[in-house]
Coordinates of C-alpha atoms in Angstrom, one line a residue:
X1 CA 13.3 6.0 22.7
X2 CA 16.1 5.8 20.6
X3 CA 16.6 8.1 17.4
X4 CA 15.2 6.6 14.7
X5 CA 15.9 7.0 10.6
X6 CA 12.0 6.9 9.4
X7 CA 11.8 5.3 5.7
X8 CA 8.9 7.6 4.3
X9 CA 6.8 6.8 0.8
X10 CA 4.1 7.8 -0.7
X11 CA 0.8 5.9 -2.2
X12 CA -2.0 8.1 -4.8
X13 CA -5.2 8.5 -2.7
X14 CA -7.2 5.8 -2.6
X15 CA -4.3 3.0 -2.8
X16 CA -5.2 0.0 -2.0
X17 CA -2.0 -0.3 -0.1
X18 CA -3.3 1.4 2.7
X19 CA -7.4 0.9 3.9
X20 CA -8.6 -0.1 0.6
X21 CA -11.3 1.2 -1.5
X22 CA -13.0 5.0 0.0
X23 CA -9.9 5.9 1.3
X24 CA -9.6 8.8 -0.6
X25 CA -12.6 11.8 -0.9
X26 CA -13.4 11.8 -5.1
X27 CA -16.5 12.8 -5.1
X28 CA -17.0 16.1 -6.8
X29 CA -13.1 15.4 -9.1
X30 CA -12.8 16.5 -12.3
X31 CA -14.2 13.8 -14.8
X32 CA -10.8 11.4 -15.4
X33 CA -9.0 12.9 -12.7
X34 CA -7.4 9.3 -11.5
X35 CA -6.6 8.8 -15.5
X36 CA -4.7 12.1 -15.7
X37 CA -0.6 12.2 -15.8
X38 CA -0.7 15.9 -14.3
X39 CA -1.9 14.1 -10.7
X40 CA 0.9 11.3 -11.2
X41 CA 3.8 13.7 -11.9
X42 CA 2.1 16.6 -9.0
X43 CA 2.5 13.4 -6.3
X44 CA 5.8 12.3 -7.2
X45 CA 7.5 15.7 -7.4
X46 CA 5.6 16.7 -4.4
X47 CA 7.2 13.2 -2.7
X48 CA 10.9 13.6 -4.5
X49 CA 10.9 17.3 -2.2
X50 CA 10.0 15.5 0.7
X51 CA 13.1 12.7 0.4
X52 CA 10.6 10.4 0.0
X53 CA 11.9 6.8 -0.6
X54 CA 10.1 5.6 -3.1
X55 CA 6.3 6.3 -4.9
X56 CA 4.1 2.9 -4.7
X57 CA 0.9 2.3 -7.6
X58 CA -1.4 -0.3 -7.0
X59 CA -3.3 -2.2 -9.9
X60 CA -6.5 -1.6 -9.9
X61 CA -7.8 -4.1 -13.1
X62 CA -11.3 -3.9 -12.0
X63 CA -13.8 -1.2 -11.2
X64 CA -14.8 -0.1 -7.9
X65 CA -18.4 -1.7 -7.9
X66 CA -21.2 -3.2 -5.8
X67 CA -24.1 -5.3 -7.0
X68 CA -23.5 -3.8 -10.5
X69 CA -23.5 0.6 -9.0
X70 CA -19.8 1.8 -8.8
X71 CA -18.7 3.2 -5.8
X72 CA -19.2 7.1 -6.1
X73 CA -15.6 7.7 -4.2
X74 CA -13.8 6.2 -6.6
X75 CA -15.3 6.6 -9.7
X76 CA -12.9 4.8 -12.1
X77 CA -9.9 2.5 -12.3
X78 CA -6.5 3.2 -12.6
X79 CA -4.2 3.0 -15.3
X80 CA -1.2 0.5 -15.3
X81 CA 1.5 1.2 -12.7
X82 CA 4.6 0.5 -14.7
X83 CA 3.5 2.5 -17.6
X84 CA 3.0 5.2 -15.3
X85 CA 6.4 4.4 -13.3
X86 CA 7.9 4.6 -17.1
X87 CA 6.9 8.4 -17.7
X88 CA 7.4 9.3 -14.4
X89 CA 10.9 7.7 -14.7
X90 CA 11.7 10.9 -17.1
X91 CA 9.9 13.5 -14.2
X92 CA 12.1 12.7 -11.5
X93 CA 15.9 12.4 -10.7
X94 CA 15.8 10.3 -7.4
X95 CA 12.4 9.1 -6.3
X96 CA 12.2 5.3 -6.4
X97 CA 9.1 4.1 -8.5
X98 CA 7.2 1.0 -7.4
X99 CA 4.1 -1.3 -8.9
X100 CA 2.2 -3.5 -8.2
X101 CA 2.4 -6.3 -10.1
X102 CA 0.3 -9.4 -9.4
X103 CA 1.8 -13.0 -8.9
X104 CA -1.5 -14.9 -8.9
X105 CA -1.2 -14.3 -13.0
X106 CA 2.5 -13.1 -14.0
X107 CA 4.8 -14.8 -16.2
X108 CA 8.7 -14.7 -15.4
X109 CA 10.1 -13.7 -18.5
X110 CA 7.4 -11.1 -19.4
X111 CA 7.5 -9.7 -15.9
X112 CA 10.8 -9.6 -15.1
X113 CA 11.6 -8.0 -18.5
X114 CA 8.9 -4.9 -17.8
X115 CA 10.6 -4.5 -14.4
X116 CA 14.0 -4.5 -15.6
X117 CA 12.8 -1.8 -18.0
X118 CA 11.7 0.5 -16.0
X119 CA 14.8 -0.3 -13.4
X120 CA 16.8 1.0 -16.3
X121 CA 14.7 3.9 -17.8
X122 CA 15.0 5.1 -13.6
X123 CA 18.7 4.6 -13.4
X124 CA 18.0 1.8 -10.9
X125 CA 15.0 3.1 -8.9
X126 CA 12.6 0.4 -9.7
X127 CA 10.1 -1.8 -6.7
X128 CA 8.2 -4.4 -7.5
X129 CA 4.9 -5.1 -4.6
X130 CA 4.1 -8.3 -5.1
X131 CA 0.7 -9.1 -4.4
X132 CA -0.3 -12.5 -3.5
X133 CA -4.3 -13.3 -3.7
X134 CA -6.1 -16.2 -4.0
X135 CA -9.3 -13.9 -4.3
X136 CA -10.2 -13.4 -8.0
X137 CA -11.0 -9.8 -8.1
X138 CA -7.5 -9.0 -6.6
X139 CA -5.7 -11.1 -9.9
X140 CA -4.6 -8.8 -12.6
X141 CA -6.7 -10.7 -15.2
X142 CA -10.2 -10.2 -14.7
X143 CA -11.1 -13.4 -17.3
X144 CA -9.5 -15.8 -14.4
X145 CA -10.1 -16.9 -10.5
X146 CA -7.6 -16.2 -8.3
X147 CA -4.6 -19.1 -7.8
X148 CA -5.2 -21.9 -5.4
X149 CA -1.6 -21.4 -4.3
X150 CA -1.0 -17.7 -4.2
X151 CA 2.2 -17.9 -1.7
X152 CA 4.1 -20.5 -3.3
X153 CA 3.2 -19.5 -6.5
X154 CA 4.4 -15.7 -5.5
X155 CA 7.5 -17.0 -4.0
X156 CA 7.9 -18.8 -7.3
X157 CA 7.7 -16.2 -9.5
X158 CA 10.2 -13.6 -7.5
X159 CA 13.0 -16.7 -7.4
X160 CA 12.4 -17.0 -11.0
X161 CA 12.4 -13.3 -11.6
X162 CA 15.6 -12.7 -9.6
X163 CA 17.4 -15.5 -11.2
X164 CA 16.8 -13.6 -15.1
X165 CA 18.0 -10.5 -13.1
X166 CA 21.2 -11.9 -11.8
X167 CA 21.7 -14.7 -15.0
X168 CA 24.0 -11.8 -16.7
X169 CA 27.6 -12.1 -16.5
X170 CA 30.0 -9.8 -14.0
X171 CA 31.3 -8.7 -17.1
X172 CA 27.8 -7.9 -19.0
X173 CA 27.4 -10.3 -20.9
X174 CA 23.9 -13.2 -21.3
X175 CA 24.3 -16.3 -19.8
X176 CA 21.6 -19.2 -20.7
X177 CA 19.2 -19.7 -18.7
X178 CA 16.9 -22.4 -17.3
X179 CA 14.9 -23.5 -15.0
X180 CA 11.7 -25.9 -13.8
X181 CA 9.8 -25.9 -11.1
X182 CA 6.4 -26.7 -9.5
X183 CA 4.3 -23.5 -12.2
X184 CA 7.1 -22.4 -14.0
X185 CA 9.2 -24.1 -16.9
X186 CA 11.4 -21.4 -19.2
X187 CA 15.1 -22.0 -20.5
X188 CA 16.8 -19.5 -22.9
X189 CA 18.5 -16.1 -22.5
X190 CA 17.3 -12.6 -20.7
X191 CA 17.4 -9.5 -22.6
X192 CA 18.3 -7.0 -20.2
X193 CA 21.6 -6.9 -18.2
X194 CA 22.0 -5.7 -14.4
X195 CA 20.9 -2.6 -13.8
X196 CA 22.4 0.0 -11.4
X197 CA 20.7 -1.4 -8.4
X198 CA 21.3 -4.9 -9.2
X199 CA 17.8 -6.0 -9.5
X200 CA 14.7 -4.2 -8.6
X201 CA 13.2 -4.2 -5.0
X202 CA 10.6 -6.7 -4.2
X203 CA 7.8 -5.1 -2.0
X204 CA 5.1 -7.3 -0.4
X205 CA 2.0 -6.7 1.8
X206 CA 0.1 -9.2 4.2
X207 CA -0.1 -10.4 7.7
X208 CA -0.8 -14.2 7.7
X209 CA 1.6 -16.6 8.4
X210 CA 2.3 -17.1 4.9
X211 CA 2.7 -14.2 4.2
X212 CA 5.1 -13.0 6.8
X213 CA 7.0 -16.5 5.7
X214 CA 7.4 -15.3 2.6
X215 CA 8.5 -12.1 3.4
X216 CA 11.1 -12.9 5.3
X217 CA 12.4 -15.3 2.4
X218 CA 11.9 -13.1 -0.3
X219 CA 10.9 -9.4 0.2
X220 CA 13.2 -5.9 0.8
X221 CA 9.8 -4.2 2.2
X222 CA 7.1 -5.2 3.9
X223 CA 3.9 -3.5 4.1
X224 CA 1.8 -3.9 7.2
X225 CA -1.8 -2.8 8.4
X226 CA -1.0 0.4 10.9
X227 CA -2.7 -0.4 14.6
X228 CA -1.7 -0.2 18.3
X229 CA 2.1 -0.4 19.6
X230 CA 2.1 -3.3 21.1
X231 CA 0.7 -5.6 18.7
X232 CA 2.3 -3.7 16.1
X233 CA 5.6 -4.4 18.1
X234 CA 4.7 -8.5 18.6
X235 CA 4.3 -8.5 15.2
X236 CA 7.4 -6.6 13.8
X237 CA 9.5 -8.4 16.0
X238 CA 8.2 -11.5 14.3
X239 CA 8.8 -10.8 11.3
X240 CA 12.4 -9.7 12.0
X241 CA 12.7 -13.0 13.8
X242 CA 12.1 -14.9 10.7
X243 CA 14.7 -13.6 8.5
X244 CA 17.7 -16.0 10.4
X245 CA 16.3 -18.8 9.1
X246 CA 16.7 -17.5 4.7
X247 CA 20.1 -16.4 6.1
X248 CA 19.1 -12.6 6.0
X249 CA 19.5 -10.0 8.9
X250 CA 16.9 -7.7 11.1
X251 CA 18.4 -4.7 8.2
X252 CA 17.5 -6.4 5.5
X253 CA 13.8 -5.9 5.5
X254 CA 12.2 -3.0 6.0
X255 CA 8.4 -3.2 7.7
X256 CA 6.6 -0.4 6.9
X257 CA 2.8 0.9 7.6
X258 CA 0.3 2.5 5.0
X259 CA -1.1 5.1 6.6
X260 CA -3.4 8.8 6.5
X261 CA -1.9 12.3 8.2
X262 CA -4.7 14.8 9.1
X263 CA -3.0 18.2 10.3
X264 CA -4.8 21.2 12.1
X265 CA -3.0 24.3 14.1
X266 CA -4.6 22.5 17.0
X267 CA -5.6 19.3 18.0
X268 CA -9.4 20.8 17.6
X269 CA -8.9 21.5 14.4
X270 CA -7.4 18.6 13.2
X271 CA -10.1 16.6 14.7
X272 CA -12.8 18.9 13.1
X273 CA -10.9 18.6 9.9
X274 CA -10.6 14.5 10.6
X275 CA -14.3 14.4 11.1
X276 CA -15.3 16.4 7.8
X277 CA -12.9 13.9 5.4
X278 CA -15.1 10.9 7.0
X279 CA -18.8 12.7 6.5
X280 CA -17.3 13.3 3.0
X281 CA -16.0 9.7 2.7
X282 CA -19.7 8.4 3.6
X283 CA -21.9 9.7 1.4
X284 CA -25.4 8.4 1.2
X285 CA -24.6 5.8 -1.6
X286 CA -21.9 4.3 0.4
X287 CA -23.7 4.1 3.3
X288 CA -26.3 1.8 2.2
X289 CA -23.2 -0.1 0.3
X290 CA -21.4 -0.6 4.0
X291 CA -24.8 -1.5 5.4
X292 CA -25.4 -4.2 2.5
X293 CA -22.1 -5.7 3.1
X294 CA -23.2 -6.6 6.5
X295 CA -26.9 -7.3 6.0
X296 CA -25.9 -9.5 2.9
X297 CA -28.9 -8.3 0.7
X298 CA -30.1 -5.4 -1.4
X299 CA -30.9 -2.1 0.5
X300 CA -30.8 0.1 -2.1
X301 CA -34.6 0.8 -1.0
X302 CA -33.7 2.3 1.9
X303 CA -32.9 6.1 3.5
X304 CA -29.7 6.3 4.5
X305 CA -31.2 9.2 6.6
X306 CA -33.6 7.0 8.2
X307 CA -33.0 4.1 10.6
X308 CA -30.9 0.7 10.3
X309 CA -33.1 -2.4 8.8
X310 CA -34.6 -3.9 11.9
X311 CA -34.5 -7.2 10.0
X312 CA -31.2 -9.2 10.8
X313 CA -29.0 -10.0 8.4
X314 CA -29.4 -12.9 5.9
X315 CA -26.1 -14.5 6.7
X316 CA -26.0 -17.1 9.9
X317 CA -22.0 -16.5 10.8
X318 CA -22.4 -15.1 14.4
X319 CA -19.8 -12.5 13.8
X320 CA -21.5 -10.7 11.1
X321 CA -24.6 -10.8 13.3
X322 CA -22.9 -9.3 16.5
X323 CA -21.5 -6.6 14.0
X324 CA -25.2 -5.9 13.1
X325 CA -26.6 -6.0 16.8
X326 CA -23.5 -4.0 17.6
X327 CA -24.6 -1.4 15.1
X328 CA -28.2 -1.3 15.9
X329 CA -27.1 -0.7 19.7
X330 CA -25.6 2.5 18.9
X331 CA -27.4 4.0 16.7
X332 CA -30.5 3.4 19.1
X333 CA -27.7 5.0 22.0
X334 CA -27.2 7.9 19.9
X335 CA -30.3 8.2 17.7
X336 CA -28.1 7.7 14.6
X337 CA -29.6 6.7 10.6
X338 CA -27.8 4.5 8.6
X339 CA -25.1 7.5 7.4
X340 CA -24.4 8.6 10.5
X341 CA -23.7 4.9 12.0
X342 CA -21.8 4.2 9.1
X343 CA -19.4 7.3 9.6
X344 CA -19.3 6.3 13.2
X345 CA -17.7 3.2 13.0
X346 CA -15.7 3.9 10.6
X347 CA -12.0 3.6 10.3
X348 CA -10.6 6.6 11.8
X349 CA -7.4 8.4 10.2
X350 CA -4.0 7.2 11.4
X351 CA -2.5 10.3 12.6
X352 CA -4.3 13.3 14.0
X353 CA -2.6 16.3 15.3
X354 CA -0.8 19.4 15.0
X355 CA 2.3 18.9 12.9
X356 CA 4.3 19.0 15.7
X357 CA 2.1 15.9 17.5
X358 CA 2.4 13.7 14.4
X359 CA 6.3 14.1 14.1
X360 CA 6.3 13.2 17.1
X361 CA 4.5 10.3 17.1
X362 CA 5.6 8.9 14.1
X363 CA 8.9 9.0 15.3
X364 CA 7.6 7.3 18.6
X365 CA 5.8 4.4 16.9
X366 CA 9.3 3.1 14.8
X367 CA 11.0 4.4 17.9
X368 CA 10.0 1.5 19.5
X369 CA 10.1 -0.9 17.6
X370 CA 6.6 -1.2 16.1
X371 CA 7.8 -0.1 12.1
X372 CA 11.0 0.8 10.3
X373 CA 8.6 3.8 8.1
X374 CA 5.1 4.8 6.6
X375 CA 3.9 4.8 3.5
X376 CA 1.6 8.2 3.4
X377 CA -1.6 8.1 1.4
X378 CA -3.9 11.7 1.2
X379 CA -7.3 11.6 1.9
X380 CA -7.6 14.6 -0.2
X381 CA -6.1 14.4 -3.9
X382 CA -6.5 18.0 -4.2
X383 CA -4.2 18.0 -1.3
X384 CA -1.8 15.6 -1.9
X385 CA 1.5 15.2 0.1
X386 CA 2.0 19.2 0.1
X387 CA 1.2 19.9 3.9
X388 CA 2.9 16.8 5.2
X389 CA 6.2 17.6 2.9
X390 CA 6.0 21.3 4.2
X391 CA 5.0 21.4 7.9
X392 CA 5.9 17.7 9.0
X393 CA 9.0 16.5 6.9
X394 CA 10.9 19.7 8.5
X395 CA 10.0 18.7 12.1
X396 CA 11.4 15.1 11.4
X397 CA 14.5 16.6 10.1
X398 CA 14.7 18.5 13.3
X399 CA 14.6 15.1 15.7
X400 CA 17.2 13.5 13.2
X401 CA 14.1 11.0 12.2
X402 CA 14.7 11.9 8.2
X403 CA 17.4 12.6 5.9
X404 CA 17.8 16.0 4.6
X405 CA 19.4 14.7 1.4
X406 CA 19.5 11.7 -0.9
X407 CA 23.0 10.0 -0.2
X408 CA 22.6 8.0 -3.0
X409 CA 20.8 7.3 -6.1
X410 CA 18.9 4.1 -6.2
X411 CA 16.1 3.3 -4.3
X412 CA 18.0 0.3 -2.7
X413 CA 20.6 2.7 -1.1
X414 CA 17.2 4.6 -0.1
X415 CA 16.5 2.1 1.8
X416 CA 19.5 0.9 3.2
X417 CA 19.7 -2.6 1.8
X418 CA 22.5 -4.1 0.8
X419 CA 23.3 -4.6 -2.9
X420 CA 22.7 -8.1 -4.5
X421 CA 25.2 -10.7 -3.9
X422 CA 28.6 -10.2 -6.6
X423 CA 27.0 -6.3 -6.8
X424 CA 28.8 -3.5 -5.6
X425 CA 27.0 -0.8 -3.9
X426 CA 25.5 2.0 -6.1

């Protein structure tokens, strides 16, 4: 294994970046604690100590719901990233600030102007994810279904955005602009010039073929699902493949993995500690919520102490009914109720260890060739990034994985990428 440079960043619990909704343990949080500024600013000091590349917010427009009950977990939506990034902006001296932003709704002008802002107020540290849905709870504006073209219109929108970016003058100075396309038609003048970075970093998650297309023709990052080596290895070097055809190198996109960190002084205790966050993750409500997902019909009726429905599901696709059967199988193997079965199968943390097994096999997993870094999301917002910063960032350092110092101060030199074309390097 060679010796690696890890890109680390950071993700509030919960992110949908990382394993979606119930990620994170809220149950029992002060009343507005995901609306509080205090948690914001705690996270993103917490992830400028540990030489973190950047801080990522999702949007979160709707509420966490299910057949009209919100989720207990996650009690409330969030507030709107860049507004956030703009205060935090003020907070920090080095810590690249990214939202998401999404393209399914977004207007150039408008959008591009709000990024450049905050690329500015941050001294060139801005990100942009773009997320790229054709579902239309995943659009930014609940009052409209998600786009019929979500990839082309994405890739759109960040050509569009990065030619109001670049349309100022070497010399700083506005240059008309115009352009028309297939959703876009805008022509005048943009209001910001070049920031220190050159533009702002474009960020984008998926794993389809459009979406890794469009990565490799548009993004700086790339955020990935975390799973076994060798898949994850097939699939980086795919992605890295692709870049020689938009005239880009392996080093200009970074693929990086959303992921949780459970620590313990031994590898008992991590894994007693790893099994408490998941019976606090399944709590009776959102048991019967994961069991009606499957059965496809109300359950509220039933104990999630007691057994699973011996009806099957009201569906007819074959794969939701082997996941039922598969269900029923082991709970009647292990004499499990609905709860119990519901925190058995579910999605275990990422990385379980002693501090000293999870530097390690961090660095092993971009070592060889599975991920260029991790995005690191607590399952525990009392928590946050603390232990990881002080017991695993340290280790890292050790190995030569991580930087001990920022070397530069955009989040584009973070990350190693090469300045915009006619840019020279901040």
């Amino acid at each position: 294994m060679t010796v690696t440079r890890l890109h680390l960043a950071a993700a509030p619990p919960g992110a949908g970046a990382a394993d979606g909704p119930g990620t994170a343990v809220w149950a029992g949080a002060p009343a507005g604690a995901r609306l509080a500024f205090a948690g914001f600013e705690r996270l993103a000091r917490t992830a400028e100590r540990g030489l973190f590349d950047f801080l990522l917010l999702d949007e979160e427009p709707r509420l966490p719901e299910h057949r009209g009950r919100l989720h207990e977990l996650d009690p409330v939506g969030g507030p709107e990233p860049v507004a956030v990034l703009n205060a935090l902006a003020g907070v920090t001296a080095h810590l690249g600030l990214a939202a998401t932003v999404d393209a399914a709704h977004g207007e150039p002008y408008e959008l591009a102007r709000s990024l450049a802002t905050l690329d500015h107020l941050s001294a060139g540290r801005a990100g942009w994810r773009v997320a790229a849905s054709a579902d239309p709870r995943a659009g930014a504006d609940p009052r409209s279904g998600g786009h019929p073209d979500p990839y082309g219109r994405a890739a759109e929108l960040v050509g569009v955005a990065r030619r109001l970016w670049d349309s100022w003058s070497p010399g700083g100075a506005p240059r008309p602009f115009a352009y028309r396309g297939r959703h876009f038609d805008i022509a005048g003048e943009f209001g910001l010039p070049r920031s220190p970075q050159g533009r702002p970093v474009v960020i984008q998650t998926g794993e389809s073929e459009g979406a890794r297309e469009l990565a490799a023709a548009t993004a700086d990052v790339l955020l990935v699902r975390h799973g076994p080596p060798e898949p994850a290895r097939a699939r980086y070097a795919d992605v890295k493949r692709r870049l020689a055809a938009h005239g880009r190198g392996p080093r200009d996109l970074k693929v990086m993995c959303p992921v949780t960190v459970v620590l313990g002084d031994t590898a008992a205790e991590a894994q007693e500690r790893a099994a408490g966050i998941r019976r606090q993750r399944i709590t009776p409500r959102y048991a019967l919520y994961a069991l009606e997902r499957v059965w496809g019909t109300d359950l509220s009726g039933y104990d999630p102490d007691g057994p699973l429905p011996e009806t099957d599901p009201s569906t007819r696709d074959p794969r939701t009914r082997a996941v039922a059967e598969r269900w029923r199988a082991l709970a009647r193997e292990k004499g499990l109720s609905v709860r119990e079965t519901v925190i058995e199968v579910s999605g275990r943390q990422s990385f379980v260890g002693t501090p000293d097994t999870v530097a390690a096999d961090l660095h092993r997993y971009a070592g060889e060739g599975a991920a260029d870094g991790f995005v690191l999301v607590p399952q525990l917002p009392a928590d946050g990034l603390e232990e990881f910063v002080d017991r695993v960032v340290p280790l890292l350092q050790e190995r030569g994985a991580f930087r001990t110092r920022y070397r530069g101060g955009t989040l584009r030199s973070h990350l190693g990428l090469a300045p915009p074309a006619g840019e020279s390097r901040p």
